[in-house]
Steps between C-alpha positions, in 0.01 A plus 500: 500500500488766218732544218691785654523369850871500592617629166786757500431780262740789411323813387683808359341831485310389799434850678213613283262413218484146351817398709338580844173351391670190390700477844166548683324234309789237520511571875125455543535163323760366728811575328827624634560829324827680441425863413767696314513880439745793539318674807554257784328701767180507295543130407541400844185684603293345206635148585279508818209517267615210279545183754602428854876575589596134450375509141620829367850649424560859380838551314619836376586435120582710220444260207734695279795392740602155424635453851183616649309233294746230619459626861128481472501125387762422779270653755197295375700180530658588822144570658284243337733249337367482150313712229204366318391800288677824409264792390716758308244791539744807559437739213548856390287676223561821301292749275682702248553500133847358390601784309472711836663225713821512712647159424568452888126435495523208280789357698309546832197294354719231374705490823184460727262301268726281307829471687310468833317216373824334360693570820232343746445207259855423469553447894152333562533253221708236659256505790189492274642202313531316835135552575385472149354838550385801306635831387276778387557815318239770532510671163221701327287487186761750382751198497272361207393806324686836480372789734596845368686735718625212701785377293717401789216328673373298206849408401573376850172304517580347160848404636368324807247290292793393264737406801228299690370326185841397426573401857186271486631306204839463653354333802203320340610162635606619844156561663549869507178708412537831337217740484472828313234700655361803320254715686302773306468837653485455872436761775842547668766763570696410184365798293570747781856382524550477119800699369461799265739593227764634744483215739280677764190323629170589327317561821162419366308265302320567159248233562199459728640247731165433654386324178789271467566135639601519854833359612315257710305357197835473342656312788199257501566426124868450566439272793259295295740475203776371725289239640421371160863544392404709200767630276337822336223705637356829373246696689200725403285459185674818358839337573409165328352684201798721462739189482296320257433819286881559490575157379229495243458855380828687606441805290134553618622448863766778468241739381259403768756530771609832366143633526478342855795676640433827313170520716698471831509799738789730386580248222878512403372509130342854559 
């Protein structure tokens, strides 16, 4: 029997990208998967690609709504009787200079990324403590080192890391494992859906998605980290190098990051 056989795993943001890839991987490994996202029709269709009907549940969830997050956890317990792992993956990005930004964009980023993680974790925590389970926050390298023109995104990812690192210490003796999982650039829809200065979706990506880590590779790394009960994981050579450079040579890293973003297609610096 494998590590994931019979585990009950809740995945937010499960309708695309890393979240969907994680749901499929967990399902393939024998887990019971609870998929959460806002578009229930799409979610129910995708659920058929994740696991047999007796091992998958789709729940319409807006993670910015605390009552939705409570209902998600209640639904998981009603269906499967326990929760072993919560993967807080639902996320939103942005691309605009702060000087041009409508502050509603920052509120949206914090509501989805930070408060979405807090809301779901709050209601899952008692059940995770019962199973000595695991809670995951999918952040970003931008949660360790600042990313220009993504002030709200970077701030929200830093906030998630602070929240989860503190939660880990609070429950150091309770058997709860807390994983901060930081992918580098990963091929997904996140950049197409990223908000611009006025809050509208960007609609296109400035990156060559074909050259990025795939969502499936990211899901593989996450599943391996959970099996080993890791507490911190950063992906890609560039991502790891950025974290260490920011710690050791912050001024130099600022200049290199500026130059990197300045070379983006339609860079906001131009």
